[in-house]
Structures are given as C-alpha cells and as structure tokens.
PDB file of N, CA and C in Angstrom:
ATOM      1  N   UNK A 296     102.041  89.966 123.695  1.00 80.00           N
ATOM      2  CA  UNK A 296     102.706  89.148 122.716  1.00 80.00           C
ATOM      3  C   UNK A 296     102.606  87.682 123.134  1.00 80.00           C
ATOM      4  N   UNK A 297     102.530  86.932 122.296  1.00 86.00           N
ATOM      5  CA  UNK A 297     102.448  85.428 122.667  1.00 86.00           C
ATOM      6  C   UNK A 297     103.982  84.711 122.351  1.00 86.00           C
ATOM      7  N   UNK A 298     104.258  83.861 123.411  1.00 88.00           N
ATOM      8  CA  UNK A 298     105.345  83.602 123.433  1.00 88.00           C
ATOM      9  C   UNK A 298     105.474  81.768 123.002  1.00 88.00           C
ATOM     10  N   UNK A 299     106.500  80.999 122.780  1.00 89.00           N
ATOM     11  CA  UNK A 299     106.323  79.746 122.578  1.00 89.00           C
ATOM     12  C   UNK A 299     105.395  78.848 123.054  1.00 89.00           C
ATOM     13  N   UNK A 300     105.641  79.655 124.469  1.00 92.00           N
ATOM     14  CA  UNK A 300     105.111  78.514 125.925  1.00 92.00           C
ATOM     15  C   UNK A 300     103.397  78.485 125.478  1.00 92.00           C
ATOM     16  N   UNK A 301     102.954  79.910 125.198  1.00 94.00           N
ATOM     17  CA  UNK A 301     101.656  80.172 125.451  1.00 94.00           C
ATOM     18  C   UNK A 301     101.205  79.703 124.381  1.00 94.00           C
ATOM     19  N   UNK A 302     102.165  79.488 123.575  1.00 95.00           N
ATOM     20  CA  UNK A 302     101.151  78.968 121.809  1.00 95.00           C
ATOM     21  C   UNK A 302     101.270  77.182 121.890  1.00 95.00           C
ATOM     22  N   UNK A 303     102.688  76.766 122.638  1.00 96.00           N
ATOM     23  CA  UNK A 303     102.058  75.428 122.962  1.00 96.00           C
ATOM     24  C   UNK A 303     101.482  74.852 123.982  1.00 96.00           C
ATOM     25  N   UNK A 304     101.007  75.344 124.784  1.00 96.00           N
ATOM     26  CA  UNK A 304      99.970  75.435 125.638  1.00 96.00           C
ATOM     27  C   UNK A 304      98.623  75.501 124.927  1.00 96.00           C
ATOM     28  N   UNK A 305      98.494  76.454 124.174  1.00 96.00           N
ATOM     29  CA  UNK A 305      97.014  76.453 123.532  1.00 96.00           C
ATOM     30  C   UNK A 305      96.957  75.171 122.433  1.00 96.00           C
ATOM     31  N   UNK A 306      97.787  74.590 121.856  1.00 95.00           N
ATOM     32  CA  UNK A 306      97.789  73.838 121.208  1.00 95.00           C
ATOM     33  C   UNK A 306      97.928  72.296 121.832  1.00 95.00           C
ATOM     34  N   UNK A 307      98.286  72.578 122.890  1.00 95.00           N
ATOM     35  CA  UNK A 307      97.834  71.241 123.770  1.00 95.00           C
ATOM     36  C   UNK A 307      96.423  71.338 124.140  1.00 95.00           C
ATOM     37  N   UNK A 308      95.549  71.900 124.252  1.00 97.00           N
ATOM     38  CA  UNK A 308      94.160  72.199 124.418  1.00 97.00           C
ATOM     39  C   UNK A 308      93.481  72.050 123.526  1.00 97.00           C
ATOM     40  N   UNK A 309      93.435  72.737 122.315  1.00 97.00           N
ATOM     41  CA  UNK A 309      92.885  72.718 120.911  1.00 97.00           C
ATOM     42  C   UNK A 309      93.360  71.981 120.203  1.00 97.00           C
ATOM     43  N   UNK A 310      94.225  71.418 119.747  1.00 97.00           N
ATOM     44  CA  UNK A 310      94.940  70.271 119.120  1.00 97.00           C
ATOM     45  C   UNK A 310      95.665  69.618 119.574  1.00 97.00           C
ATOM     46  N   UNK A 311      95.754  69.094 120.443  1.00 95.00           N
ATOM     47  CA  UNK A 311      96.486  67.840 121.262  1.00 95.00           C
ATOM     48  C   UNK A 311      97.341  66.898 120.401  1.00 95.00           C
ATOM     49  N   UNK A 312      96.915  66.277 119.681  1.00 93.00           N
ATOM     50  CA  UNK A 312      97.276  65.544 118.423  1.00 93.00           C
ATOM     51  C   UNK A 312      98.507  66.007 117.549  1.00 93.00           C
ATOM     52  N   UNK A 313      98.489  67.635 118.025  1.00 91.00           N
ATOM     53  CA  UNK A 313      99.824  68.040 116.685  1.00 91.00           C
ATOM     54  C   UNK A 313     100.877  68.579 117.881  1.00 91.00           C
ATOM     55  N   UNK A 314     100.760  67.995 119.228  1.00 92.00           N
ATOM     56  CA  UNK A 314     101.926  68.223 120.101  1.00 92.00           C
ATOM     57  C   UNK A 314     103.134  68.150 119.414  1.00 92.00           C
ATOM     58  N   UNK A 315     103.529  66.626 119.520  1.00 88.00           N
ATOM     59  CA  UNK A 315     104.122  65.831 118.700  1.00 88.00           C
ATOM     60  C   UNK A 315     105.121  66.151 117.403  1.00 88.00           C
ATOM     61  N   UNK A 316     104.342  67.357 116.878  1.00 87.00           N
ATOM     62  CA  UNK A 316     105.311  67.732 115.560  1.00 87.00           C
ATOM     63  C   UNK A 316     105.847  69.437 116.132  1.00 87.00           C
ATOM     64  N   UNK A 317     105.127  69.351 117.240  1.00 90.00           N
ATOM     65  CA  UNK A 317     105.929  71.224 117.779  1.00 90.00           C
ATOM     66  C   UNK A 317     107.457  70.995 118.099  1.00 90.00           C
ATOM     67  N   UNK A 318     108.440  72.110 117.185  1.00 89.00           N
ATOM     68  CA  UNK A 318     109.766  72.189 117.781  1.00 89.00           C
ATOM     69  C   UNK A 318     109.829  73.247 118.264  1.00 89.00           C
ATOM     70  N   UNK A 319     110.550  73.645 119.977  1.00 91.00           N
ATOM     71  CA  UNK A 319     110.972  74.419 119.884  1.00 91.00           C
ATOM     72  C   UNK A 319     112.025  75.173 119.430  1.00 91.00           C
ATOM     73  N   UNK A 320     112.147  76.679 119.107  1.00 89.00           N
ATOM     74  CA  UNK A 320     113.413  77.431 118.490  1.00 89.00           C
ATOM     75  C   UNK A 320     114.026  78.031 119.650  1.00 89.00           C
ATOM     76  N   UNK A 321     114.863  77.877 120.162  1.00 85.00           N
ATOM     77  CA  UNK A 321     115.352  79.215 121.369  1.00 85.00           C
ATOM     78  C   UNK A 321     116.726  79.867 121.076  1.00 85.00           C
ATOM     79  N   UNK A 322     116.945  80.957 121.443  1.00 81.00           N
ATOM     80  CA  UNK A 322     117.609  81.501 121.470  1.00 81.00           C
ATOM     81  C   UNK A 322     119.197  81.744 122.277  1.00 81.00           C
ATOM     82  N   UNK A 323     118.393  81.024 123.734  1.00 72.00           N
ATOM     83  CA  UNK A 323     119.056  80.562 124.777  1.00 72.00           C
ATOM     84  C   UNK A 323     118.860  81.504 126.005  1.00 72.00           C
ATOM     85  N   UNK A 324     118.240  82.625 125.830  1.00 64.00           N
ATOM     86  CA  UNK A 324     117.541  83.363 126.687  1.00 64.00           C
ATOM     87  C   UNK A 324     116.912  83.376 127.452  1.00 64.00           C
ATOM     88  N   UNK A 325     117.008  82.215 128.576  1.00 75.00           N
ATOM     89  CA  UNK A 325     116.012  81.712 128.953  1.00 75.00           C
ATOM     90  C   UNK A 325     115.632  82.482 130.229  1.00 75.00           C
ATOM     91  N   UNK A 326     114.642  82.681 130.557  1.00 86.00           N
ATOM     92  CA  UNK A 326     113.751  83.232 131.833  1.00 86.00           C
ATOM     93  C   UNK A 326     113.768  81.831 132.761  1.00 86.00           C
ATOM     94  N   UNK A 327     113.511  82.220 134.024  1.00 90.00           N
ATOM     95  CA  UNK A 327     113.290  81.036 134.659  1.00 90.00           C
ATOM     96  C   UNK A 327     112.167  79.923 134.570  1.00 90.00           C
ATOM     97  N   UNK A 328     111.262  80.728 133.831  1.00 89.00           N
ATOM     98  CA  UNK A 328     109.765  80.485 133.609  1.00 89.00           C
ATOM     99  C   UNK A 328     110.072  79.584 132.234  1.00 89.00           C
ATOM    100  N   UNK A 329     110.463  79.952 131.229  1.00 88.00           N
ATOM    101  CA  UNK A 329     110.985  79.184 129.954  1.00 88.00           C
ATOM    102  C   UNK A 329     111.545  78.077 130.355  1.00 88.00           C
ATOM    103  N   UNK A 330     112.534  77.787 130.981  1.00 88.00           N
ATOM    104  CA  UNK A 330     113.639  77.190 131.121  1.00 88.00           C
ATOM    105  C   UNK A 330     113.019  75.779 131.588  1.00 88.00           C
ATOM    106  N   UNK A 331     112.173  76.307 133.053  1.00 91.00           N
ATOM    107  CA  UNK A 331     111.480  75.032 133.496  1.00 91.00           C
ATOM    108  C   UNK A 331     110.224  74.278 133.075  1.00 91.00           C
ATOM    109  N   UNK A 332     109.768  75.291 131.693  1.00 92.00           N
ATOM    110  CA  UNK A 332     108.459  74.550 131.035  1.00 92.00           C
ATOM    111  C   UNK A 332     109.115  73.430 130.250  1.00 92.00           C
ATOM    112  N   UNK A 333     110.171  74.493 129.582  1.00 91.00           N
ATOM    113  CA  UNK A 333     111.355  73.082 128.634  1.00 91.00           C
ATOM    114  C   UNK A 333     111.749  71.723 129.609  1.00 91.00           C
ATOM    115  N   UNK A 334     111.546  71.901 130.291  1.00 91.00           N
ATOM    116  CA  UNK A 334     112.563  70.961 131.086  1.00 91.00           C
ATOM    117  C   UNK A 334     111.442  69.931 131.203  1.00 91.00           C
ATOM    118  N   UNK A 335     109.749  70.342 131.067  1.00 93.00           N
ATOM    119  CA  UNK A 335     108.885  69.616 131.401  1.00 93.00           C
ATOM    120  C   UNK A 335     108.096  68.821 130.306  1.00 93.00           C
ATOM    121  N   UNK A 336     108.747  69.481 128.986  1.00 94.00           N
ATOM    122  CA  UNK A 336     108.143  68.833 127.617  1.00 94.00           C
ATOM    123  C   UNK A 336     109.132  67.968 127.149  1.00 94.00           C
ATOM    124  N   UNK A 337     108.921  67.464 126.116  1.00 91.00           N
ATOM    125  CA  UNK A 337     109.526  66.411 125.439  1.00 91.00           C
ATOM    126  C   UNK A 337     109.512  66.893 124.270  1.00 91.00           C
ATOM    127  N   UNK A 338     109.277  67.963 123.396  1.00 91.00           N
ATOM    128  CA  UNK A 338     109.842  68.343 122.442  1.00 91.00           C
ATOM    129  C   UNK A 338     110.577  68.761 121.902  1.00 91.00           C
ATOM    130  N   UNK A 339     110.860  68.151 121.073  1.00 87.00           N
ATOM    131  CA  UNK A 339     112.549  68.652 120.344  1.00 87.00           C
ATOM    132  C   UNK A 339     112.992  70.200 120.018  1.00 87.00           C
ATOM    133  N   UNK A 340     113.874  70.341 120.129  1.00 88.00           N
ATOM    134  CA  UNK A 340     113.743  72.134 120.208  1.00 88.00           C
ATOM    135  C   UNK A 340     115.536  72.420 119.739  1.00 88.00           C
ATOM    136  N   UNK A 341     115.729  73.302 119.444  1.00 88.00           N
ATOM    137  CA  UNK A 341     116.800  73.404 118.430  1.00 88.00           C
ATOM    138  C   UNK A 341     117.024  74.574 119.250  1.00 88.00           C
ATOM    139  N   UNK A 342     118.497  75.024 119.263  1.00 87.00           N
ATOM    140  CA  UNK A 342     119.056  76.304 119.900  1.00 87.00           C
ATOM    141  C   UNK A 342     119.794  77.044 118.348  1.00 87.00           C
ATOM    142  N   UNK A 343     119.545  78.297 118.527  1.00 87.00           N
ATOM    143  CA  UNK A 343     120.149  79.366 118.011  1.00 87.00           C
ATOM    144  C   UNK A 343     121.375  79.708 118.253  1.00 87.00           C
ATOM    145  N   UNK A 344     121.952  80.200 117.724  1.00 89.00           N
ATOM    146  CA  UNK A 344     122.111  80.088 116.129  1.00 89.00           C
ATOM    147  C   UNK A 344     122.463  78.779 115.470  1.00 89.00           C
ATOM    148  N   UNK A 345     121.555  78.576 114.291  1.00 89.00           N
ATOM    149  CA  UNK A 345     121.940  77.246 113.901  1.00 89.00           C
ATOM    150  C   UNK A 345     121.819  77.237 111.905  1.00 89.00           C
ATOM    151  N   UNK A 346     122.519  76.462 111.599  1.00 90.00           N
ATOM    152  CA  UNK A 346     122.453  76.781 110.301  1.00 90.00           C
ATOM    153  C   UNK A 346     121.573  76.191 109.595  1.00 90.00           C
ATOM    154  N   UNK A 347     120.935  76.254 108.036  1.00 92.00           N
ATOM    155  CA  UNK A 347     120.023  75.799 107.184  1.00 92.00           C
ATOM    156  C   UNK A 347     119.842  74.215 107.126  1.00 92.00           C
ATOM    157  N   UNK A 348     121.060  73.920 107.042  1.00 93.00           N
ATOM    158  CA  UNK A 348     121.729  72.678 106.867  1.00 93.00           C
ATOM    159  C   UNK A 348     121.031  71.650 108.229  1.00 93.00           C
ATOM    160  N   UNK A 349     121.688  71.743 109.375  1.00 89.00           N
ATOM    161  CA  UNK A 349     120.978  71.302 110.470  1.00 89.00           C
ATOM    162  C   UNK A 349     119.670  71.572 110.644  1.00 89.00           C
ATOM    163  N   UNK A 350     119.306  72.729 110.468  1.00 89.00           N
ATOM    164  CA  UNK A 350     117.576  72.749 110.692  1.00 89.00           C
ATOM    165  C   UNK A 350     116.578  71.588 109.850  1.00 89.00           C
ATOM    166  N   UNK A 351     116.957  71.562 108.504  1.00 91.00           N
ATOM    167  CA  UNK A 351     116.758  71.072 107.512  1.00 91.00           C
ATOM    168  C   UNK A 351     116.663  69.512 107.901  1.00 91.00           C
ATOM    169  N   UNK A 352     118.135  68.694 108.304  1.00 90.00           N
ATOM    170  CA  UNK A 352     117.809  67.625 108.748  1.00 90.00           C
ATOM    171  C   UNK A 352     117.394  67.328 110.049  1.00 90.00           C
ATOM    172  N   UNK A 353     116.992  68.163 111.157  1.00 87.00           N
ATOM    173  CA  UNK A 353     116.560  67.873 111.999  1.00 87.00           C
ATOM    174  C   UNK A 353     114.890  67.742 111.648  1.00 87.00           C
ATOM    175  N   UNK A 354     114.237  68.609 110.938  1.00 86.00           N
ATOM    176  CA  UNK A 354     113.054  68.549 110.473  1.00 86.00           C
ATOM    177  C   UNK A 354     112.485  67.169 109.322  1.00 86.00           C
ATOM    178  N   UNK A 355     113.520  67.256 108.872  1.00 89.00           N
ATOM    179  CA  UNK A 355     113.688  65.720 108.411  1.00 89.00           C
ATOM    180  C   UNK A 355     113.641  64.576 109.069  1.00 89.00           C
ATOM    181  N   UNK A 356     114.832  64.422 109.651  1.00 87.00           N
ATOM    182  CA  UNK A 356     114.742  63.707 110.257  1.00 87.00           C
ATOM    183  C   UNK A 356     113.551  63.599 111.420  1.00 87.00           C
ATOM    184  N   UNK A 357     113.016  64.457 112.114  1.00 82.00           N
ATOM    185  CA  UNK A 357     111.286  64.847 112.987  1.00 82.00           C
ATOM    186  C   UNK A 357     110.316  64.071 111.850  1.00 82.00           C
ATOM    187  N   UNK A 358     109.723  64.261 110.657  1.00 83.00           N
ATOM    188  CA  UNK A 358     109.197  64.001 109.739  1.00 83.00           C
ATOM    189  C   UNK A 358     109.395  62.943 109.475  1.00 83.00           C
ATOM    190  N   UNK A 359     110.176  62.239 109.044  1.00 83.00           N
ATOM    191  CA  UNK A 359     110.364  60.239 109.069  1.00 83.00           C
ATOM    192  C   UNK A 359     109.784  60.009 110.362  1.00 83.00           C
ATOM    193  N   UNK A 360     110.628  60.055 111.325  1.00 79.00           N
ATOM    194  CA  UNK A 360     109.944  59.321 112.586  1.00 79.00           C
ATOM    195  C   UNK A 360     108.588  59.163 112.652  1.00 79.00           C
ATOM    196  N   UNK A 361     107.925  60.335 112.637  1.00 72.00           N
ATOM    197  CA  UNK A 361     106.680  60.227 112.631  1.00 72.00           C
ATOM    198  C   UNK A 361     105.807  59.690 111.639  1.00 72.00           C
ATOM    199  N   UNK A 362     106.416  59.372 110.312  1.00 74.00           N
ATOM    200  CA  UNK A 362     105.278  58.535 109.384  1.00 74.00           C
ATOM    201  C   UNK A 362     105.936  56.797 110.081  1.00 74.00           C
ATOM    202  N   UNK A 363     107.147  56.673 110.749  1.00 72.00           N
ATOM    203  CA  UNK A 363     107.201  55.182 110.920  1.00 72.00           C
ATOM    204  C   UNK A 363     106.140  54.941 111.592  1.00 72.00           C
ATOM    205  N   UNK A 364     105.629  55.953 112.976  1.00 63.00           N
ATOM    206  CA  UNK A 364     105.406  55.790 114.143  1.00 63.00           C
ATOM    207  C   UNK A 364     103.220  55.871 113.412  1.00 63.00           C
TER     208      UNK A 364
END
C-alpha cells in the first residue's frame, strides 16, 4: 500500500513543482517514521477529524496564496 510519505516522495522526484500544493491529512496516528518526515516538510497538513467548513477554507485559503505568490 502506498502511504502519504511514499506518494510525496515520488512527487518530489517526478513533479517537484506541485510540492507546494501537497496537504497533508492525518489522522494523528503517527508511527515514528511519519511523525519525523512531518517534522521535516513544510507542508500544510490538517489533522482529523475536521469538519467541511475548515477543510474548505484551509484549501482556500492554500489556493490564494499561491496565485499571489
């Protein structure tokens, strides 16, 4: 099974360029292995459980920034 880490990992390789718009989702489950890749990225990442409402403007709000930028 492919897990967050391993799909943005491959996407830092093959698309480098769309780092930038990856959020992570977690659950809060973290393995030790999870825990310290997060700790090493800079992407925004949202914890579970979270409602429509917040997801919504956090993705929003992700989405402006990036057409200012």
């Amino acid at each position: 099974s492919l897990s967050g880490m391993d799909l943005h990992r491959w996407l830092l390789q093959a698309h480098p360029r769309l780092d930038p718009r990856f959020i992570f989702i977690t659950g809060g489950a973290f393995t030790p292995r999870a825990r310290d890749y997060l700790q090493r990225v800079d992407n925004l990442r949202i914890e579970k459980p979270f409602d429509a409402l917040m997801f919504r403007q956090l993705v929003d709000s992700h989405l402006l920034r990036r057409k200012k930028s």
